[in-house]
mmCIF file with all atom_site columns, C-alpha atoms and ligand atoms in Angstrom:
data_model
loop_
_atom_site.group_PDB
_atom_site.id
_atom_site.type_symbol
_atom_site.label_atom_id
_atom_site.label_alt_id
_atom_site.label_comp_id
_atom_site.label_asym_id
_atom_site.label_entity_id
_atom_site.label_seq_id
_atom_site.pdbx_PDB_ins_code
_atom_site.Cartn_x
_atom_site.Cartn_y
_atom_site.Cartn_z
_atom_site.occupancy
_atom_site.B_iso_or_equiv
_atom_site.pdbx_formal_charge
_atom_site.auth_seq_id
_atom_site.auth_comp_id
_atom_site.auth_asym_id
_atom_site.auth_atom_id
_atom_site.pdbx_PDB_model_num
ATOM   1   C  CA  . MET A 1 1   ? 17.532  1.517   6.560   1.00 0.00 ? 1   MET A CA  1
ATOM   2   C  CA  . ILE A 1 2   ? 15.696  -0.960  4.257   1.00 0.00 ? 2   ILE A CA  1
ATOM   3   C  CA  . SER A 1 3   ? 13.351  1.459   2.723   1.00 0.00 ? 3   SER A CA  1
ATOM   4   C  CA  . PHE A 1 4   ? 16.174  3.672   1.363   1.00 0.00 ? 4   PHE A CA  1
ATOM   5   C  CA  . GLU A 1 5   ? 17.937  0.516   0.041   1.00 0.00 ? 5   GLU A CA  1
ATOM   6   C  CA  . VAL A 1 6   ? 14.693  -0.333  -1.852  1.00 0.00 ? 6   VAL A CA  1
ATOM   7   C  CA  . MET A 1 7   ? 14.296  3.178   -3.123  1.00 0.00 ? 7   MET A CA  1
ATOM   8   C  CA  . ARG A 1 8   ? 17.988  3.152   -4.334  1.00 0.00 ? 8   ARG A CA  1
ATOM   9   C  CA  . ALA A 1 9   ? 17.407  -0.211  -6.049  1.00 0.00 ? 9   ALA A CA  1
ATOM   10  C  CA  . LEU A 1 10  ? 14.319  1.208   -7.786  1.00 0.00 ? 10  LEU A CA  1
ATOM   11  C  CA  . GLU A 1 11  ? 16.421  4.217   -9.087  1.00 0.00 ? 11  GLU A CA  1
ATOM   12  C  CA  . LEU A 1 12  ? 18.910  1.768   -10.468 1.00 0.00 ? 12  LEU A CA  1
ATOM   13  C  CA  . GLY A 1 13  ? 16.182  -0.516  -12.014 1.00 0.00 ? 13  GLY A CA  1
ATOM   14  C  CA  . LEU A 1 14  ? 14.328  2.406   -13.521 1.00 0.00 ? 14  LEU A CA  1
ATOM   15  C  CA  . GLY A 1 15  ? 17.566  3.896   -14.856 1.00 0.00 ? 15  GLY A CA  1
ATOM   16  C  CA  . ILE A 1 16  ? 17.085  7.322   -13.334 1.00 0.00 ? 16  ILE A CA  1
ATOM   17  C  CA  . PRO A 1 17  ? 19.758  9.504   -11.697 1.00 0.00 ? 17  PRO A CA  1
ATOM   18  C  CA  . SER A 1 18  ? 20.799  8.303   -8.354  1.00 0.00 ? 18  SER A CA  1
ATOM   19  C  CA  . GLY A 1 19  ? 19.108  10.290  -5.558  1.00 0.00 ? 19  GLY A CA  1
ATOM   20  C  CA  . SER A 1 20  ? 16.038  11.075  -7.620  1.00 0.00 ? 20  SER A CA  1
ATOM   21  C  CA  . PHE A 1 21  ? 13.894  9.186   -5.005  1.00 0.00 ? 21  PHE A CA  1
ATOM   22  C  CA  . THR A 1 22  ? 16.125  9.196   -2.010  1.00 0.00 ? 22  THR A CA  1
ATOM   23  C  CA  . GLU A 1 23  ? 16.885  12.897  -1.905  1.00 0.00 ? 23  GLU A CA  1
ATOM   24  C  CA  . ARG A 1 24  ? 13.152  13.575  -1.817  1.00 0.00 ? 24  ARG A CA  1
ATOM   25  C  CA  . SER A 1 25  ? 12.628  11.082  0.970   1.00 0.00 ? 25  SER A CA  1
ATOM   26  C  CA  . THR A 1 26  ? 15.049  12.696  3.330   1.00 0.00 ? 26  THR A CA  1
ATOM   27  C  CA  . PRO A 1 27  ? 14.174  13.319  6.092   1.00 0.00 ? 27  PRO A CA  1
ATOM   28  C  CA  . ASP A 1 28  ? 11.312  11.022  5.665   1.00 0.00 ? 28  ASP A CA  1
ATOM   29  C  CA  . SER A 1 29  ? 7.828   11.512  7.192   1.00 0.00 ? 29  SER A CA  1
ATOM   30  C  CA  . SER A 1 30  ? 7.218   7.842   7.799   1.00 0.00 ? 30  SER A CA  1
ATOM   31  C  CA  . ASP A 1 31  ? 4.882   6.126   10.294  1.00 0.00 ? 31  ASP A CA  1
ATOM   32  C  CA  . LEU A 1 32  ? 4.132   2.811   11.653  1.00 0.00 ? 32  LEU A CA  1
ATOM   33  C  CA  . ARG A 1 33  ? 0.612   1.323   11.987  1.00 0.00 ? 33  ARG A CA  1
ATOM   34  C  CA  . LEU A 1 34  ? -0.347  -1.495  14.180  1.00 0.00 ? 34  LEU A CA  1
ATOM   35  C  CA  . ASN A 1 35  ? -3.637  -3.131  13.019  1.00 0.00 ? 35  ASN A CA  1
ATOM   36  C  CA  . ASN A 1 36  ? -5.676  -5.479  15.145  1.00 0.00 ? 36  ASN A CA  1
ATOM   37  C  CA  . TYR A 1 37  ? -8.787  -7.026  13.664  1.00 0.00 ? 37  TYR A CA  1
ATOM   38  C  CA  . PRO A 1 38  ? -10.979 -8.598  16.430  1.00 0.00 ? 38  PRO A CA  1
ATOM   39  C  CA  . GLU A 1 39  ? -12.470 -12.042 16.002  1.00 0.00 ? 39  GLU A CA  1
ATOM   40  C  CA  . VAL A 1 40  ? -15.473 -11.872 13.711  1.00 0.00 ? 40  VAL A CA  1
ATOM   41  C  CA  . ASP A 1 41  ? -18.328 -14.183 12.529  1.00 0.00 ? 41  ASP A CA  1
ATOM   42  C  CA  . LEU A 1 42  ? -17.357 -15.832 9.277   1.00 0.00 ? 42  LEU A CA  1
ATOM   43  C  CA  . LYS A 1 43  ? -20.832 -15.061 7.976   1.00 0.00 ? 43  LYS A CA  1
ATOM   44  C  CA  . GLU A 1 44  ? -20.268 -11.352 8.394   1.00 0.00 ? 44  GLU A CA  1
ATOM   45  C  CA  . LEU A 1 45  ? -17.177 -11.443 6.212   1.00 0.00 ? 45  LEU A CA  1
ATOM   46  C  CA  . THR A 1 46  ? -18.495 -13.864 3.552   1.00 0.00 ? 46  THR A CA  1
ATOM   47  C  CA  . THR A 1 47  ? -21.792 -11.945 3.149   1.00 0.00 ? 47  THR A CA  1
ATOM   48  C  CA  . GLY A 1 48  ? -19.856 -8.686  2.980   1.00 0.00 ? 48  GLY A CA  1
ATOM   49  C  CA  . SER A 1 49  ? -21.737 -7.045  5.813   1.00 0.00 ? 49  SER A CA  1
ATOM   50  C  CA  . ALA A 1 50  ? -18.336 -6.426  7.434   1.00 0.00 ? 50  ALA A CA  1
ATOM   51  C  CA  . ARG A 1 51  ? -14.834 -6.184  5.915   1.00 0.00 ? 51  ARG A CA  1
ATOM   52  C  CA  . ARG A 1 52  ? -11.486 -6.118  7.811   1.00 0.00 ? 52  ARG A CA  1
ATOM   53  C  CA  . ILE A 1 53  ? -10.211 -3.526  5.294   1.00 0.00 ? 53  ILE A CA  1
ATOM   54  C  CA  . TRP A 1 54  ? -11.834 -2.389  2.159   1.00 0.00 ? 54  TRP A CA  1
ATOM   55  C  CA  . PRO A 1 55  ? -9.926  -2.148  -0.985  1.00 0.00 ? 55  PRO A CA  1
ATOM   56  C  CA  . HIS A 1 56  ? -7.517  0.735   -0.961  1.00 0.00 ? 56  HIS A CA  1
ATOM   57  C  CA  . THR A 1 57  ? -4.084  1.955   -1.983  1.00 0.00 ? 57  THR A CA  1
ATOM   58  C  CA  . ASP A 1 58  ? -1.648  3.161   0.601   1.00 0.00 ? 58  ASP A CA  1
ATOM   59  C  CA  . THR A 1 59  ? -0.384  6.729   0.830   1.00 0.00 ? 59  THR A CA  1
ATOM   60  C  CA  . GLY A 1 60  ? 3.327   7.258   0.805   1.00 0.00 ? 60  GLY A CA  1
ATOM   61  C  CA  . LEU A 1 61  ? 6.136   5.717   -1.326  1.00 0.00 ? 61  LEU A CA  1
ATOM   62  C  CA  . ILE A 1 62  ? 6.311   2.087   -0.264  1.00 0.00 ? 62  ILE A CA  1
ATOM   63  C  CA  . SER A 1 63  ? 4.753   0.082   2.589   1.00 0.00 ? 63  SER A CA  1
ATOM   64  C  CA  . LEU A 1 64  ? 6.426   -2.748  4.411   1.00 0.00 ? 64  LEU A CA  1
ATOM   65  C  CA  . LEU A 1 65  ? 3.889   -5.081  5.954   1.00 0.00 ? 65  LEU A CA  1
ATOM   66  C  CA  . LEU A 1 66  ? 4.342   -7.918  8.467   1.00 0.00 ? 66  LEU A CA  1
ATOM   67  C  CA  . GLN A 1 67  ? 1.410   -10.057 9.265   1.00 0.00 ? 67  GLN A CA  1
ATOM   68  C  CA  . ASP A 1 68  ? 0.595   -13.061 11.541  1.00 0.00 ? 68  ASP A CA  1
ATOM   69  C  CA  . ARG A 1 69  ? -0.466  -16.469 10.217  1.00 0.00 ? 69  ARG A CA  1
ATOM   70  C  CA  . VAL A 1 70  ? -4.229  -15.781 10.135  1.00 0.00 ? 70  VAL A CA  1
ATOM   71  C  CA  . GLY A 1 71  ? -4.171  -14.526 6.537   1.00 0.00 ? 71  GLY A CA  1
ATOM   72  C  CA  . GLY A 1 72  ? -6.774  -12.581 4.502   1.00 0.00 ? 72  GLY A CA  1
ATOM   73  C  CA  . LEU A 1 73  ? -4.574  -9.954  2.884   1.00 0.00 ? 73  LEU A CA  1
ATOM   74  C  CA  . GLU A 1 74  ? -5.294  -9.837  -0.830  1.00 0.00 ? 74  GLU A CA  1
ATOM   75  C  CA  . PHE A 1 75  ? -3.979  -7.776  -3.749  1.00 0.00 ? 75  PHE A CA  1
ATOM   76  C  CA  . GLU A 1 76  ? -6.010  -6.915  -6.865  1.00 0.00 ? 76  GLU A CA  1
ATOM   77  C  CA  . ASP A 1 77  ? -4.709  -8.691  -10.013 1.00 0.00 ? 77  ASP A CA  1
ATOM   78  C  CA  . ARG A 1 78  ? -3.710  -5.880  -12.365 1.00 0.00 ? 78  ARG A CA  1
ATOM   79  C  CA  . LYS A 1 79  ? -4.515  -8.087  -15.371 1.00 0.00 ? 79  LYS A CA  1
ATOM   80  C  CA  . ASN A 1 80  ? -8.000  -8.834  -14.018 1.00 0.00 ? 80  ASN A CA  1
ATOM   81  C  CA  . PRO A 1 81  ? -9.479  -5.828  -12.286 1.00 0.00 ? 81  PRO A CA  1
ATOM   82  C  CA  . GLY A 1 82  ? -11.915 -6.768  -9.432  1.00 0.00 ? 82  GLY A CA  1
ATOM   83  C  CA  . VAL A 1 83  ? -10.124 -10.113 -8.907  1.00 0.00 ? 83  VAL A CA  1
ATOM   84  C  CA  . PHE A 1 84  ? -8.184  -10.310 -5.659  1.00 0.00 ? 84  PHE A CA  1
ATOM   85  C  CA  . LEU A 1 85  ? -5.349  -12.788 -5.019  1.00 0.00 ? 85  LEU A CA  1
ATOM   86  C  CA  . PRO A 1 86  ? -4.400  -13.916 -1.485  1.00 0.00 ? 86  PRO A CA  1
ATOM   87  C  CA  . VAL A 1 87  ? -0.898  -13.200 -0.037  1.00 0.00 ? 87  VAL A CA  1
ATOM   88  C  CA  . CYS A 1 88  ? 0.670   -16.182 1.608   1.00 0.00 ? 88  CYS A CA  1
ATOM   89  C  CA  . SER A 1 89  ? 0.819   -15.786 5.350   1.00 0.00 ? 89  SER A CA  1
ATOM   90  C  CA  . ASP A 1 90  ? 2.606   -19.009 6.338   1.00 0.00 ? 90  ASP A CA  1
ATOM   91  C  CA  . VAL A 1 91  ? 5.893   -17.241 7.305   1.00 0.00 ? 91  VAL A CA  1
ATOM   92  C  CA  . PRO A 1 92  ? 5.334   -14.386 9.690   1.00 0.00 ? 92  PRO A CA  1
ATOM   93  C  CA  . THR A 1 93  ? 8.840   -12.999 9.164   1.00 0.00 ? 93  THR A CA  1
ATOM   94  C  CA  . ASN A 1 94  ? 8.151   -12.391 5.414   1.00 0.00 ? 94  ASN A CA  1
ATOM   95  C  CA  . VAL A 1 95  ? 7.751   -8.699  4.503   1.00 0.00 ? 95  VAL A CA  1
ATOM   96  C  CA  . VAL A 1 96  ? 5.139   -7.697  1.937   1.00 0.00 ? 96  VAL A CA  1
ATOM   97  C  CA  . LEU A 1 97  ? 6.461   -4.721  -0.061  1.00 0.00 ? 97  LEU A CA  1
ATOM   98  C  CA  . ASN A 1 98  ? 3.813   -2.573  -1.601  1.00 0.00 ? 98  ASN A CA  1
ATOM   99  C  CA  . VAL A 1 99  ? 4.022   0.470   -3.972  1.00 0.00 ? 99  VAL A CA  1
ATOM   100 C  CA  . ALA A 1 100 ? 1.995   3.313   -2.681  1.00 0.00 ? 100 ALA A CA  1
ATOM   101 C  CA  . ASP A 1 101 ? 0.388   6.390   -4.195  1.00 0.00 ? 101 ASP A CA  1
ATOM   102 C  CA  . THR A 1 102 ? 3.117   8.878   -4.010  1.00 0.00 ? 102 THR A CA  1
ATOM   103 C  CA  . LEU A 1 103 ? 5.480   6.605   -5.888  1.00 0.00 ? 103 LEU A CA  1
ATOM   104 C  CA  . GLU A 1 104 ? 2.862   6.136   -8.562  1.00 0.00 ? 104 GLU A CA  1
ATOM   105 C  CA  . ARG A 1 105 ? 2.672   9.896   -8.817  1.00 0.00 ? 105 ARG A CA  1
ATOM   106 C  CA  . TRP A 1 106 ? 6.464   10.380  -8.846  1.00 0.00 ? 106 TRP A CA  1
ATOM   107 C  CA  . THR A 1 107 ? 6.839   7.876   -11.632 1.00 0.00 ? 107 THR A CA  1
ATOM   108 C  CA  . ASN A 1 108 ? 3.918   9.363   -13.632 1.00 0.00 ? 108 ASN A CA  1
ATOM   109 C  CA  . GLY A 1 109 ? 2.152   6.046   -13.310 1.00 0.00 ? 109 GLY A CA  1
ATOM   110 C  CA  . VAL A 1 110 ? 5.068   3.826   -14.494 1.00 0.00 ? 110 VAL A CA  1
ATOM   111 C  CA  . LEU A 1 111 ? 4.908   2.047   -11.116 1.00 0.00 ? 111 LEU A CA  1
ATOM   112 C  CA  . LYS A 1 112 ? 1.290   1.526   -10.007 1.00 0.00 ? 112 LYS A CA  1
ATOM   113 C  CA  . ALA A 1 113 ? 0.066   1.481   -6.429  1.00 0.00 ? 113 ALA A CA  1
ATOM   114 C  CA  . GLY A 1 114 ? -1.212  -1.904  -5.363  1.00 0.00 ? 114 GLY A CA  1
ATOM   115 C  CA  . VAL A 1 115 ? -4.856  -2.161  -4.493  1.00 0.00 ? 115 VAL A CA  1
ATOM   116 C  CA  . HIS A 1 116 ? -5.336  -4.393  -1.476  1.00 0.00 ? 116 HIS A CA  1
ATOM   117 C  CA  . ARG A 1 117 ? -7.833  -5.433  1.091   1.00 0.00 ? 117 ARG A CA  1
ATOM   118 C  CA  . VAL A 1 118 ? -8.215  -7.821  4.030   1.00 0.00 ? 118 VAL A CA  1
ATOM   119 C  CA  . ASN A 1 119 ? -10.926 -10.398 3.462   1.00 0.00 ? 119 ASN A CA  1
ATOM   120 C  CA  . THR A 1 120 ? -11.937 -13.878 4.696   1.00 0.00 ? 120 THR A CA  1
ATOM   121 C  CA  . PRO A 1 121 ? -8.698  -15.907 5.042   1.00 0.00 ? 121 PRO A CA  1
ATOM   122 C  CA  . HIS A 1 122 ? -8.279  -18.291 2.040   1.00 0.00 ? 122 HIS A CA  1
ATOM   123 C  CA  . SER A 1 123 ? -8.029  -21.307 4.381   1.00 0.00 ? 123 SER A CA  1
ATOM   124 C  CA  . MET A 1 124 ? -11.478 -20.484 5.809   1.00 0.00 ? 124 MET A CA  1
ATOM   125 C  CA  . GLN A 1 125 ? -13.361 -20.188 2.634   1.00 0.00 ? 125 GLN A CA  1
ATOM   126 C  CA  . VAL A 1 126 ? -13.949 -23.959 2.870   1.00 0.00 ? 126 VAL A CA  1
ATOM   127 C  CA  . SER A 1 127 ? -13.956 -24.393 6.723   1.00 0.00 ? 127 SER A CA  1
ATOM   128 C  CA  . ASN A 1 128 ? -16.866 -25.065 9.020   1.00 0.00 ? 128 ASN A CA  1
ATOM   129 C  CA  . ASN A 1 129 ? -15.592 -22.750 11.669  1.00 0.00 ? 129 ASN A CA  1
ATOM   130 C  CA  . SER A 1 130 ? -18.067 -19.972 12.413  1.00 0.00 ? 130 SER A CA  1
ATOM   131 C  CA  . LYS A 1 131 ? -15.506 -17.532 13.725  1.00 0.00 ? 131 LYS A CA  1
ATOM   132 C  CA  . VAL A 1 132 ? -12.569 -15.932 12.004  1.00 0.00 ? 132 VAL A CA  1
ATOM   133 C  CA  . ALA A 1 133 ? -9.639  -15.547 14.360  1.00 0.00 ? 133 ALA A CA  1
ATOM   134 C  CA  . ALA A 1 134 ? -8.340  -12.114 15.310  1.00 0.00 ? 134 ALA A CA  1
ATOM   135 C  CA  . ARG A 1 135 ? -5.588  -10.851 13.038  1.00 0.00 ? 135 ARG A CA  1
ATOM   136 C  CA  . SER A 1 136 ? -2.743  -8.496  13.588  1.00 0.00 ? 136 SER A CA  1
ATOM   137 C  CA  . SER A 1 137 ? -0.463  -6.768  11.102  1.00 0.00 ? 137 SER A CA  1
ATOM   138 C  CA  . ILE A 1 138 ? 2.230   -4.089  11.320  1.00 0.00 ? 138 ILE A CA  1
ATOM   139 C  CA  . VAL A 1 139 ? 2.704   -1.644  8.419   1.00 0.00 ? 139 VAL A CA  1
ATOM   140 C  CA  . PHE A 1 140 ? 5.623   0.716   7.995   1.00 0.00 ? 140 PHE A CA  1
ATOM   141 C  CA  . PHE A 1 141 ? 4.515   3.484   5.655   1.00 0.00 ? 141 PHE A CA  1
ATOM   142 C  CA  . PHE A 1 142 ? 7.679   4.979   4.110   1.00 0.00 ? 142 PHE A CA  1
ATOM   143 C  CA  . ARG A 1 143 ? 6.809   8.497   2.973   1.00 0.00 ? 143 ARG A CA  1
ATOM   144 C  CA  . ALA A 1 144 ? 8.429   11.324  1.030   1.00 0.00 ? 144 ALA A CA  1
ATOM   145 C  CA  . ASN A 1 145 ? 9.665   14.404  2.831   1.00 0.00 ? 145 ASN A CA  1
ATOM   146 C  CA  . GLY A 1 146 ? 6.488   16.406  3.318   1.00 0.00 ? 146 GLY A CA  1
ATOM   147 C  CA  . ALA A 1 147 ? 7.942   19.495  1.578   1.00 0.00 ? 147 ALA A CA  1
ATOM   148 C  CA  . ALA A 1 148 ? 8.961   17.529  -1.491  1.00 0.00 ? 148 ALA A CA  1
ATOM   149 C  CA  . SER A 1 149 ? 6.732   17.539  -4.523  1.00 0.00 ? 149 SER A CA  1
ATOM   150 C  CA  . ALA A 1 150 ? 4.317   14.640  -5.010  1.00 0.00 ? 150 ALA A CA  1
ATOM   151 C  CA  . GLY A 1 151 ? 4.000   15.480  -8.735  1.00 0.00 ? 151 GLY A CA  1
ATOM   152 C  CA  . PRO A 1 152 ? 5.736   13.410  -11.486 1.00 0.00 ? 152 PRO A CA  1
ATOM   153 C  CA  . LEU A 1 153 ? 9.496   13.685  -11.669 1.00 0.00 ? 153 LEU A CA  1
ATOM   154 C  CA  . ASP A 1 154 ? 11.119  14.993  -14.918 1.00 0.00 ? 154 ASP A CA  1
ATOM   155 C  CA  . SER A 1 155 ? 12.588  11.612  -15.668 1.00 0.00 ? 155 SER A CA  1
ATOM   156 C  CA  . PHE A 1 156 ? 9.113   10.220  -16.100 1.00 0.00 ? 156 PHE A CA  1
ATOM   157 C  CA  . MET A 1 157 ? 7.639   12.928  -18.399 1.00 0.00 ? 157 MET A CA  1
ATOM   158 C  CA  . THR A 1 158 ? 7.870   13.151  -22.137 1.00 0.00 ? 158 THR A CA  1
ATOM   159 C  CA  . LEU A 1 159 ? 5.984   14.782  -24.923 1.00 0.00 ? 159 LEU A CA  1
ATOM   160 C  CA  . GLN A 1 160 ? 4.238   11.459  -25.460 1.00 0.00 ? 160 GLN A CA  1
ATOM   161 C  CA  . ARG A 1 161 ? 3.716   10.985  -21.788 1.00 0.00 ? 161 ARG A CA  1
ATOM   162 C  CA  . PRO A 1 162 ? 2.820   14.341  -20.179 1.00 0.00 ? 162 PRO A CA  1
ATOM   163 C  CA  . ALA A 1 163 ? 2.182   14.785  -16.435 1.00 0.00 ? 163 ALA A CA  1
ATOM   164 C  CA  . ARG A 1 164 ? -0.702  12.660  -15.346 1.00 0.00 ? 164 ARG A CA  1
ATOM   165 C  CA  . TYR A 1 165 ? -0.759  14.032  -11.743 1.00 0.00 ? 165 TYR A CA  1
ATOM   166 C  CA  . SER A 1 166 ? -0.890  17.494  -10.411 1.00 0.00 ? 166 SER A CA  1
ATOM   167 C  CA  . GLU A 1 167 ? 1.832   19.469  -8.643  1.00 0.00 ? 167 GLU A CA  1
ATOM   168 C  CA  . ILE A 1 168 ? 1.184   19.315  -4.903  1.00 0.00 ? 168 ILE A CA  1
ATOM   169 C  CA  . THR A 1 169 ? 3.546   18.789  -1.930  1.00 0.00 ? 169 THR A CA  1
ATOM   170 C  CA  . ALA A 1 170 ? 3.773   15.269  -0.404  1.00 0.00 ? 170 ALA A CA  1
ATOM   171 C  CA  . LEU A 1 171 ? 2.328   16.733  2.893   1.00 0.00 ? 171 LEU A CA  1
ATOM   172 C  CA  . GLU A 1 172 ? -0.652  18.330  1.094   1.00 0.00 ? 172 GLU A CA  1
ATOM   173 C  CA  . TYR A 1 173 ? -1.315  15.161  -0.850  1.00 0.00 ? 173 TYR A CA  1
ATOM   174 C  CA  . LEU A 1 174 ? -1.217  13.101  2.421   1.00 0.00 ? 174 LEU A CA  1
ATOM   175 C  CA  . GLN A 1 175 ? -3.614  15.493  4.170   1.00 0.00 ? 175 GLN A CA  1
ATOM   176 C  CA  . GLN A 1 176 ? -5.945  15.412  1.176   1.00 0.00 ? 176 GLN A CA  1
ATOM   177 C  CA  . ARG A 1 177 ? -5.952  11.558  1.166   1.00 0.00 ? 177 ARG A CA  1
ATOM   178 C  CA  . ASN A 1 178 ? -6.419  11.367  4.927   1.00 0.00 ? 178 ASN A CA  1
ATOM   179 C  CA  . SER A 1 179 ? -9.333  13.707  4.817   1.00 0.00 ? 179 SER A CA  1
ATOM   180 C  CA  . THR A 1 180 ? -11.065 11.484  2.190   1.00 0.00 ? 180 THR A CA  1
ATOM   181 C  CA  . LEU A 1 181 ? -10.064 8.195   3.889   1.00 0.00 ? 181 LEU A CA  1
ATOM   182 C  CA  . TYR A 1 182 ? -11.055 9.326   7.431   1.00 0.00 ? 182 TYR A CA  1
ATOM   183 C  CA  . ALA A 1 183 ? -13.968 11.664  6.739   1.00 0.00 ? 183 ALA A CA  1
ATOM   184 C  CA  . TYR A 1 184 ? -16.599 11.225  9.523   1.00 0.00 ? 184 TYR A CA  1
HETATM 185 O  O1  . AKG B 2 .   ? -3.712  -5.897  7.745   1.00 0.00 ? 1   AKG B O1  1
HETATM 186 C  C1  . AKG B 2 .   ? -3.303  -5.848  6.670   1.00 0.00 ? 1   AKG B C1  1
HETATM 187 O  O2  . AKG B 2 .   ? -2.655  -6.784  6.193   1.00 0.00 ? 1   AKG B O2  1
HETATM 188 C  C2  . AKG B 2 .   ? -3.544  -4.670  5.761   1.00 0.00 ? 1   AKG B C2  1
HETATM 189 C  C3  . AKG B 2 .   ? -3.314  -3.456  6.436   1.00 0.00 ? 1   AKG B C3  1
HETATM 190 C  C4  . AKG B 2 .   ? -3.360  -2.282  5.489   1.00 0.00 ? 1   AKG B C4  1
HETATM 191 O  O3  . AKG B 2 .   ? -3.622  -2.384  4.348   1.00 0.00 ? 1   AKG B O3  1
HETATM 192 C  C5  . AKG B 2 .   ? -3.143  -0.903  5.973   1.00 0.00 ? 1   AKG B C5  1
HETATM 193 O  O4  . AKG B 2 .   ? -2.952  -0.675  7.199   1.00 0.00 ? 1   AKG B O4  1
HETATM 194 O  O5  . AKG B 2 .   ? -3.083  0.004   5.095   1.00 0.00 ? 1   AKG B O5  1
HETATM 195 FE FE1 . FE2 B 3 .   ? -3.026  -0.744  3.123   1.00 0.00 ? 2   FE2 B FE1 1
#
């Protein structure tokens, strides 16, 4: 499975023992989300009275995202907080790979979760069309085993860099995040 391959590649790239990530992701607690954003008045998006998705980070380890050609997905530029950069949507078979919160926690902040949102498609920022077309995306949230810790792994903690995140299971962390994200 591609998510496991990515996690193995990250172990290698970060120089940590093989299995550090993958053993804690088995069996995984992943899920798939199908997003559909209805057609909307351009004015509503540009004035900010509506957003397709407000800025957020994903929960889980990594997210794999497929989108149609409508566009609008943007990631915050880490070097310029508050500035969002569009993700190209010309090739619908491209997969956007995004670091999510639990991986940030496991790596004690070495890998940072990507802040993203869905806004007015870049191509429409100069268009006269009054409507923004409906958009669809599919996101696979690859998550840690619920019973595994979502606290920093030993490989990422030193005296100079003590734990920046608390000990909590991946499932408890997910429930905590969901209750904040979907509180109503
Ligand atoms: O539609 C998109 O591209 C973004 C979806 C997303 O960020 C999410 O479902 O968490
Ligand atoms: Fe997201």
